PDB file of C-alpha atoms in Angstrom:
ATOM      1  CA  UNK A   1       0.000   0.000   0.000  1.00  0.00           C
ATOM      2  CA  UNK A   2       1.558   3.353  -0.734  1.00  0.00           C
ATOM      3  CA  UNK A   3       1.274   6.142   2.079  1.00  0.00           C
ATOM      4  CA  UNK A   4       3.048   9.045   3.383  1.00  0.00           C
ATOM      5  CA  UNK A   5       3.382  10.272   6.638  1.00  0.00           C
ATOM      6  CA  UNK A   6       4.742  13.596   8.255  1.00  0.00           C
ATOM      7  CA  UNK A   7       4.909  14.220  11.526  1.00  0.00           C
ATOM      8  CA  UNK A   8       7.153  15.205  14.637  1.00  0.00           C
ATOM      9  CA  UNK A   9       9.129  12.272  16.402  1.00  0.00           C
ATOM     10  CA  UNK A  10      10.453  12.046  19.707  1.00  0.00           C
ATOM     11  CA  UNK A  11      13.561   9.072  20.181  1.00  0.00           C
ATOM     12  CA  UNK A  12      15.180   8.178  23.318  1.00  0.00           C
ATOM     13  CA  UNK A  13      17.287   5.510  22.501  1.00  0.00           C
ATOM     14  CA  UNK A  14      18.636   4.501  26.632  1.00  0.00           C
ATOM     15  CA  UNK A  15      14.699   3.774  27.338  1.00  0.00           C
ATOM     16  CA  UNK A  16      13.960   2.103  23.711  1.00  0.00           C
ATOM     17  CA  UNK A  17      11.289   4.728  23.675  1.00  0.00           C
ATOM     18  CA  UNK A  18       9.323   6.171  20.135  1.00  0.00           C
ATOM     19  CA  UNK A  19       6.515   8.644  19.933  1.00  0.00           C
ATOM     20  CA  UNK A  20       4.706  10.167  16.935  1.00  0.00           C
ATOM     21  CA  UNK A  21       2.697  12.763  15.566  1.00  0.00           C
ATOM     22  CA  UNK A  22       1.874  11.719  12.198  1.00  0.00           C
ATOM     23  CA  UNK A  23      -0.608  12.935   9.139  1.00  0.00           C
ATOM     24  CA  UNK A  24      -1.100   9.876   7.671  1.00  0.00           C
ATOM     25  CA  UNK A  25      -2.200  10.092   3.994  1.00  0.00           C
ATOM     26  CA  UNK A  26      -3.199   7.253   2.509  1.00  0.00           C
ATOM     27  CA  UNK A  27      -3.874   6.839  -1.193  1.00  0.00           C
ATOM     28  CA  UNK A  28      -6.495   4.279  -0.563  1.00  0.00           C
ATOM     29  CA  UNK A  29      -7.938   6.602   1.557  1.00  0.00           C
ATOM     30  CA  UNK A  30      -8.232   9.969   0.404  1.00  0.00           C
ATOM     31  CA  UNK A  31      -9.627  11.395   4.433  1.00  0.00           C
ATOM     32  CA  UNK A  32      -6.283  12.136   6.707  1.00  0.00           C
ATOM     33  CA  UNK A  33      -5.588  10.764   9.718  1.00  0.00           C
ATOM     34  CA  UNK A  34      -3.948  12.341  12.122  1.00  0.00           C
ATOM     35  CA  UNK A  35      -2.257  10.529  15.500  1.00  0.00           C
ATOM     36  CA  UNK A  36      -0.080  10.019  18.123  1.00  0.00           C
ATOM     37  CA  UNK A  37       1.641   7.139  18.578  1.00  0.00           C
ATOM     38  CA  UNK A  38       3.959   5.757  21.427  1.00  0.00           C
ATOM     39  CA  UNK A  39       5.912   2.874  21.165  1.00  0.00           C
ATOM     40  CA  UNK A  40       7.337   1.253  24.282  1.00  0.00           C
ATOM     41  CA  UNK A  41      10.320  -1.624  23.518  1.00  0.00           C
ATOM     42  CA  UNK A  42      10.778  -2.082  27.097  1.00  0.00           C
ATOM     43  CA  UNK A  43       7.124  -2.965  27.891  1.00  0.00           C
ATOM     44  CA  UNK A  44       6.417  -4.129  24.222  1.00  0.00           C
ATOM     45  CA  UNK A  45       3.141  -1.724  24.123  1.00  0.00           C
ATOM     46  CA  UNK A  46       1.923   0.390  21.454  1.00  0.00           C
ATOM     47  CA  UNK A  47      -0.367   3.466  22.145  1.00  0.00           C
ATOM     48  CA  UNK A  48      -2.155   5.092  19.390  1.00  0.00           C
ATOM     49  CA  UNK A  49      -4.328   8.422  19.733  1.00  0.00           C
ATOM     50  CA  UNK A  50      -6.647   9.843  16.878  1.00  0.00           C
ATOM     51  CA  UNK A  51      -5.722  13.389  17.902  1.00  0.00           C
ATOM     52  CA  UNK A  52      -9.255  14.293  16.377  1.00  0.00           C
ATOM     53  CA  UNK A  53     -11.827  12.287  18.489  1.00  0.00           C
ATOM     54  CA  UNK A  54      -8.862  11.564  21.377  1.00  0.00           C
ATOM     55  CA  UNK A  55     -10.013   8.159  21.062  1.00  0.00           C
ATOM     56  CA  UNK A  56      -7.075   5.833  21.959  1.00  0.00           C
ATOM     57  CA  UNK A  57      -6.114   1.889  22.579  1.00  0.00           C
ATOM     58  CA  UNK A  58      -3.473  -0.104  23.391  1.00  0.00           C
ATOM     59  CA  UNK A  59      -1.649  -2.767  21.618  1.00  0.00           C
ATOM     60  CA  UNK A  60       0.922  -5.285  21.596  1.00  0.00           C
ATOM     61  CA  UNK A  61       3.936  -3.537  19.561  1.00  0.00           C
ATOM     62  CA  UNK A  62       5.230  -6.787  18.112  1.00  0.00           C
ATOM     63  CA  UNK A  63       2.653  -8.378  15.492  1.00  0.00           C
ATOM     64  CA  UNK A  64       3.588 -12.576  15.258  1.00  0.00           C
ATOM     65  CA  UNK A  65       3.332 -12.120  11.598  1.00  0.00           C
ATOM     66  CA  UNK A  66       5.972  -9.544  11.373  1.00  0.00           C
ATOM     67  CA  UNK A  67       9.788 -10.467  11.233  1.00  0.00           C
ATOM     68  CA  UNK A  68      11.263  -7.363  12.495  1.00  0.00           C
ATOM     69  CA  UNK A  69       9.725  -5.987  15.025  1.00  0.00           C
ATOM     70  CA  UNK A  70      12.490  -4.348  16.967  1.00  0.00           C
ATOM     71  CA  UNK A  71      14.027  -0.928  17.872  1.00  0.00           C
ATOM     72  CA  UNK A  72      15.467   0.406  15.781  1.00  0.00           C
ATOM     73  CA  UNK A  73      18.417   2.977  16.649  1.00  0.00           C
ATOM     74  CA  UNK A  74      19.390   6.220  14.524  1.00  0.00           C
ATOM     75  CA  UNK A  75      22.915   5.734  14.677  1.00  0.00           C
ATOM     76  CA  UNK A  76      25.771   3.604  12.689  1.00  0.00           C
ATOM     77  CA  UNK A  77      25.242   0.178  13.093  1.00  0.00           C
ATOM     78  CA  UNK A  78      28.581  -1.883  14.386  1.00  0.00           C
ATOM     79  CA  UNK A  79      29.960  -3.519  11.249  1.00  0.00           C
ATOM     80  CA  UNK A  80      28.822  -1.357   8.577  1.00  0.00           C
ATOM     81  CA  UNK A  81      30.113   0.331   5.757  1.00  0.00           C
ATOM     82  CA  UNK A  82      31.210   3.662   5.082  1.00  0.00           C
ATOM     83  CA  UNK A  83      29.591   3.869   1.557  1.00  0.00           C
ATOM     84  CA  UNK A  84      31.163   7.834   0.802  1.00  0.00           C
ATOM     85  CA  UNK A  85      30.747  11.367   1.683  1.00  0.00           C
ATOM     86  CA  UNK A  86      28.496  13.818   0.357  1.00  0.00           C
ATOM     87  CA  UNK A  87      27.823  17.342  -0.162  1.00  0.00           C
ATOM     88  CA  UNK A  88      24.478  18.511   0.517  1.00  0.00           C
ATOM     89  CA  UNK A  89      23.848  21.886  -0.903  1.00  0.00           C
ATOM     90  CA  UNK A  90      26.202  24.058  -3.011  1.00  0.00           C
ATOM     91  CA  UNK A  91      30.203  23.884  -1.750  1.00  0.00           C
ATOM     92  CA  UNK A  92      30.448  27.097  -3.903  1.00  0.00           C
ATOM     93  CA  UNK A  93      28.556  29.570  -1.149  1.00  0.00           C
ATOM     94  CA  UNK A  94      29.961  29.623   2.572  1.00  0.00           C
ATOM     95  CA  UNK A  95      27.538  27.634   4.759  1.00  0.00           C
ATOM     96  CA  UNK A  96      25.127  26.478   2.264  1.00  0.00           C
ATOM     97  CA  UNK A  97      26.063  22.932   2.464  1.00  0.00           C
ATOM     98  CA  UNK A  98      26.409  20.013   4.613  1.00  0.00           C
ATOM     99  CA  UNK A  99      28.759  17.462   4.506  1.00  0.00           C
ATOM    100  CA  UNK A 100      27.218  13.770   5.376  1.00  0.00           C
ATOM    101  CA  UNK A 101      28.447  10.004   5.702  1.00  0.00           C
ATOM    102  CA  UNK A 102      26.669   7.359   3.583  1.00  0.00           C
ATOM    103  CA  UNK A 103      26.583   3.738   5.521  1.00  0.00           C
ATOM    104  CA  UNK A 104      25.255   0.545   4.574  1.00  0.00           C
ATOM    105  CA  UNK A 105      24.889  -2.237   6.739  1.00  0.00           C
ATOM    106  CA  UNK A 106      22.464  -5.862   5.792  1.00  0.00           C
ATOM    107  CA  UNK A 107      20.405  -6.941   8.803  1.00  0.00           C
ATOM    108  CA  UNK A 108      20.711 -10.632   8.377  1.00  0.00           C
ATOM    109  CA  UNK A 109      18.604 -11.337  11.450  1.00  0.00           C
ATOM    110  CA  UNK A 110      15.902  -9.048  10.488  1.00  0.00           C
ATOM    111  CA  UNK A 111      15.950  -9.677   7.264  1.00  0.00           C
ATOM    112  CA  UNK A 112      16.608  -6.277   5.549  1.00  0.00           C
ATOM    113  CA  UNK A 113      18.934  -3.994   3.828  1.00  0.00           C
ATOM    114  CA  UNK A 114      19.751  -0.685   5.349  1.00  0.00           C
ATOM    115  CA  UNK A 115      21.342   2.442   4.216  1.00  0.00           C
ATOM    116  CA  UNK A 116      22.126   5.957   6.606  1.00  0.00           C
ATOM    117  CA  UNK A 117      22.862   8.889   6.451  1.00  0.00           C
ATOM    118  CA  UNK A 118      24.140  11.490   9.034  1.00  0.00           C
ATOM    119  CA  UNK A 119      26.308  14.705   9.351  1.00  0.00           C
ATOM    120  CA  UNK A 120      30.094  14.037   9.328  1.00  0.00           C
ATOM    121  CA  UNK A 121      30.680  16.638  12.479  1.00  0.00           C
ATOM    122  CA  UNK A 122      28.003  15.442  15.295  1.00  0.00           C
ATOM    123  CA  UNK A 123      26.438  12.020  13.389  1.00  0.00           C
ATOM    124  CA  UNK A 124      23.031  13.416  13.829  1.00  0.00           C
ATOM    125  CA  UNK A 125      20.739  11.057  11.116  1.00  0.00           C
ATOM    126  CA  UNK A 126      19.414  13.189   8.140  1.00  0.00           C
ATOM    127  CA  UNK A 127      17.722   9.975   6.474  1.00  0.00           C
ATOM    128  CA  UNK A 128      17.298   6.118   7.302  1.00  0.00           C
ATOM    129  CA  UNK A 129      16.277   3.672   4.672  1.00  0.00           C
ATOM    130  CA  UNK A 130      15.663   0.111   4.770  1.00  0.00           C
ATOM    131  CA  UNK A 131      15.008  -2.193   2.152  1.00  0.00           C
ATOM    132  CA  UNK A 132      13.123  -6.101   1.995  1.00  0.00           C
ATOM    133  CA  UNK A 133      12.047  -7.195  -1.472  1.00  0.00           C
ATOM    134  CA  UNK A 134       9.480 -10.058   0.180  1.00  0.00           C
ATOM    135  CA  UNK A 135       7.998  -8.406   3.083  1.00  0.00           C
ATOM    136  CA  UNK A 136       7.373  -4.825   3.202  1.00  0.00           C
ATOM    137  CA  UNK A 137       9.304  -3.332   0.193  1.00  0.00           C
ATOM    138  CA  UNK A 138      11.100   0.156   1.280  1.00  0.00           C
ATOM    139  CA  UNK A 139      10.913   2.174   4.308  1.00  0.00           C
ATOM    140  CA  UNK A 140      12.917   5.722   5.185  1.00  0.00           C
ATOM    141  CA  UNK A 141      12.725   8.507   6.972  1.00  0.00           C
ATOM    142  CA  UNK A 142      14.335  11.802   6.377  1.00  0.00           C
ATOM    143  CA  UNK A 143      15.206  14.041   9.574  1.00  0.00           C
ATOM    144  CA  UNK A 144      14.471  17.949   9.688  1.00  0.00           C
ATOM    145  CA  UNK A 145      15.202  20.318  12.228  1.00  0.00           C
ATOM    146  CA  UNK A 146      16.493  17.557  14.402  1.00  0.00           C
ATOM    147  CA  UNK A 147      17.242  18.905  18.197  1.00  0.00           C
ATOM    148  CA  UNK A 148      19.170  16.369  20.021  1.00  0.00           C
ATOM    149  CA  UNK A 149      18.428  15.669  23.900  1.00  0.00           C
ATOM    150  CA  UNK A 150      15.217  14.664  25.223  1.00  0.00           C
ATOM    151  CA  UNK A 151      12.472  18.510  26.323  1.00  0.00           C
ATOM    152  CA  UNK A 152      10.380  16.706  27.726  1.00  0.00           C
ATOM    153  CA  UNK A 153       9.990  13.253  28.810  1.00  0.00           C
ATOM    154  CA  UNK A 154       6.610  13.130  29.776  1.00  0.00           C
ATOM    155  CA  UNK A 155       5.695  12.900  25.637  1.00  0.00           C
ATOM    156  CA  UNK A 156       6.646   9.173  26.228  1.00  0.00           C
ATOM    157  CA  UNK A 157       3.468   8.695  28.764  1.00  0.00           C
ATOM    158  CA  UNK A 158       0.480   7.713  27.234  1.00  0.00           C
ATOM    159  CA  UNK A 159      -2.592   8.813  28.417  1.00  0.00           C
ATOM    160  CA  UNK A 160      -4.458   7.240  31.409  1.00  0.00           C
ATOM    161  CA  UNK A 161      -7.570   6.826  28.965  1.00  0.00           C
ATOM    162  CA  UNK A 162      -5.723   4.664  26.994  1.00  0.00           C
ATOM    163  CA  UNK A 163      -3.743   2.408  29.396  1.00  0.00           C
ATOM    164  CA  UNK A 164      -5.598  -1.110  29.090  1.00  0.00           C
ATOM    165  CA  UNK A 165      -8.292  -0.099  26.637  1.00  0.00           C
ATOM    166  CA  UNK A 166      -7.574  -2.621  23.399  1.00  0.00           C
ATOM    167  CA  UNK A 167     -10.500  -1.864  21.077  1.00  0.00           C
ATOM    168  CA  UNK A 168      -9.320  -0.824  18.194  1.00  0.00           C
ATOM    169  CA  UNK A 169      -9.805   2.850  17.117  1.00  0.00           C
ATOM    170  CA  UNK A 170      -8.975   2.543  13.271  1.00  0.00           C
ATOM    171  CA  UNK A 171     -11.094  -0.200  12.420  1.00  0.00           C
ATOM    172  CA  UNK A 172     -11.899  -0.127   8.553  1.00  0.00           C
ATOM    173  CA  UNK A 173      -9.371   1.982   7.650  1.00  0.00           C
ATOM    174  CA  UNK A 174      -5.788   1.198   6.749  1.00  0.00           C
ATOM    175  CA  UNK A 175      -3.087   2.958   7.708  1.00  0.00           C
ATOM    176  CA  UNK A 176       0.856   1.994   8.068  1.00  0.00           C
ATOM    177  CA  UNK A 177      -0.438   0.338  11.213  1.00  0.00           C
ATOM    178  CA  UNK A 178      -2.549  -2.535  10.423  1.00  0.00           C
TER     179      UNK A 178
END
């Protein structure tokens, strides 16, 4: 199915801890969604808010079906590949470029291909892709305005409403979560 999604992201790597604010727009599906979603490794939850109705529920965050269902980091995998360096931008006007590493690494235990990219000064990730030709084709992400450090850590608490409540609040619809 062919989607995109926008959104702010929140990562704290030490607590294997995700959240999202996404605009989901799905070509099936020409209405936009618009959530939150909060993915704990740790407790292997999943917490999804429609931010219109604040209707939420709670799921498992690993699916049986699924073969990779883990965290994923946003940094240089041990083992990979320096693929080259890049210049984003024009190297003909002072500070109008950026200078990035490409790595590759292959995932044998997930199953998947990946391929990084992140500044050469600070390694801060400017895009992720991932790659499996039988199971769920390509996935990236591209990084904007990233601030590193955690504001506020309470955006990793879901909502009381939604602790233990399991019904389902995107039923009929698809989306990149069912």
């Amino acid at each position: 199915h062919e989607f995109n999604v926008h959104g702010r992201y929140s990562y704290d790597k030490i607590n294997l801890r995700k959240r999202r604010f996404e605009v989901v727009d799905n070509i099936l599906h020409p209405d936009y969604q618009f959530l939150e979603i909060i993915s704990l490794f740790k407790e292997e939850k999943r917490y999804v808010i429609d931010m219109r109705t604040r209707l939420c529920h709670e799921e498992p965050l690993y699916h049986p079906e699924e073969k990779d269902n883990g965290f994923r980091p946003h940094d240089v995998p041990e083992g990979a590949s320096l693929a080259g360096v890049q210049v984003l931008g024009s190297k003909a006007i002072a500070k109008a470029n950026l200078t990035v590493s490409v790595w590759n690494y292959r995932f044998v235990e997930r199953l998947y291909d990946w391929e990084g990219s992140f500044t050469l000064d600070r390694c801060i990730p400017i895009r992720s892709d991932a790659f499996n030709a039988t199971t769920f084709g390509l996935a990236f992400e591209e990084f904007f305005d990233v601030t590193t450090g955690i504001s506020d850590p309470n955006v990793f608490i879901p909502p009381s409403s939604c602790v233990g409540q399991t019904k389902k609040i995107y039923t009929g619809k698809r989306t990149l979560l069912n």
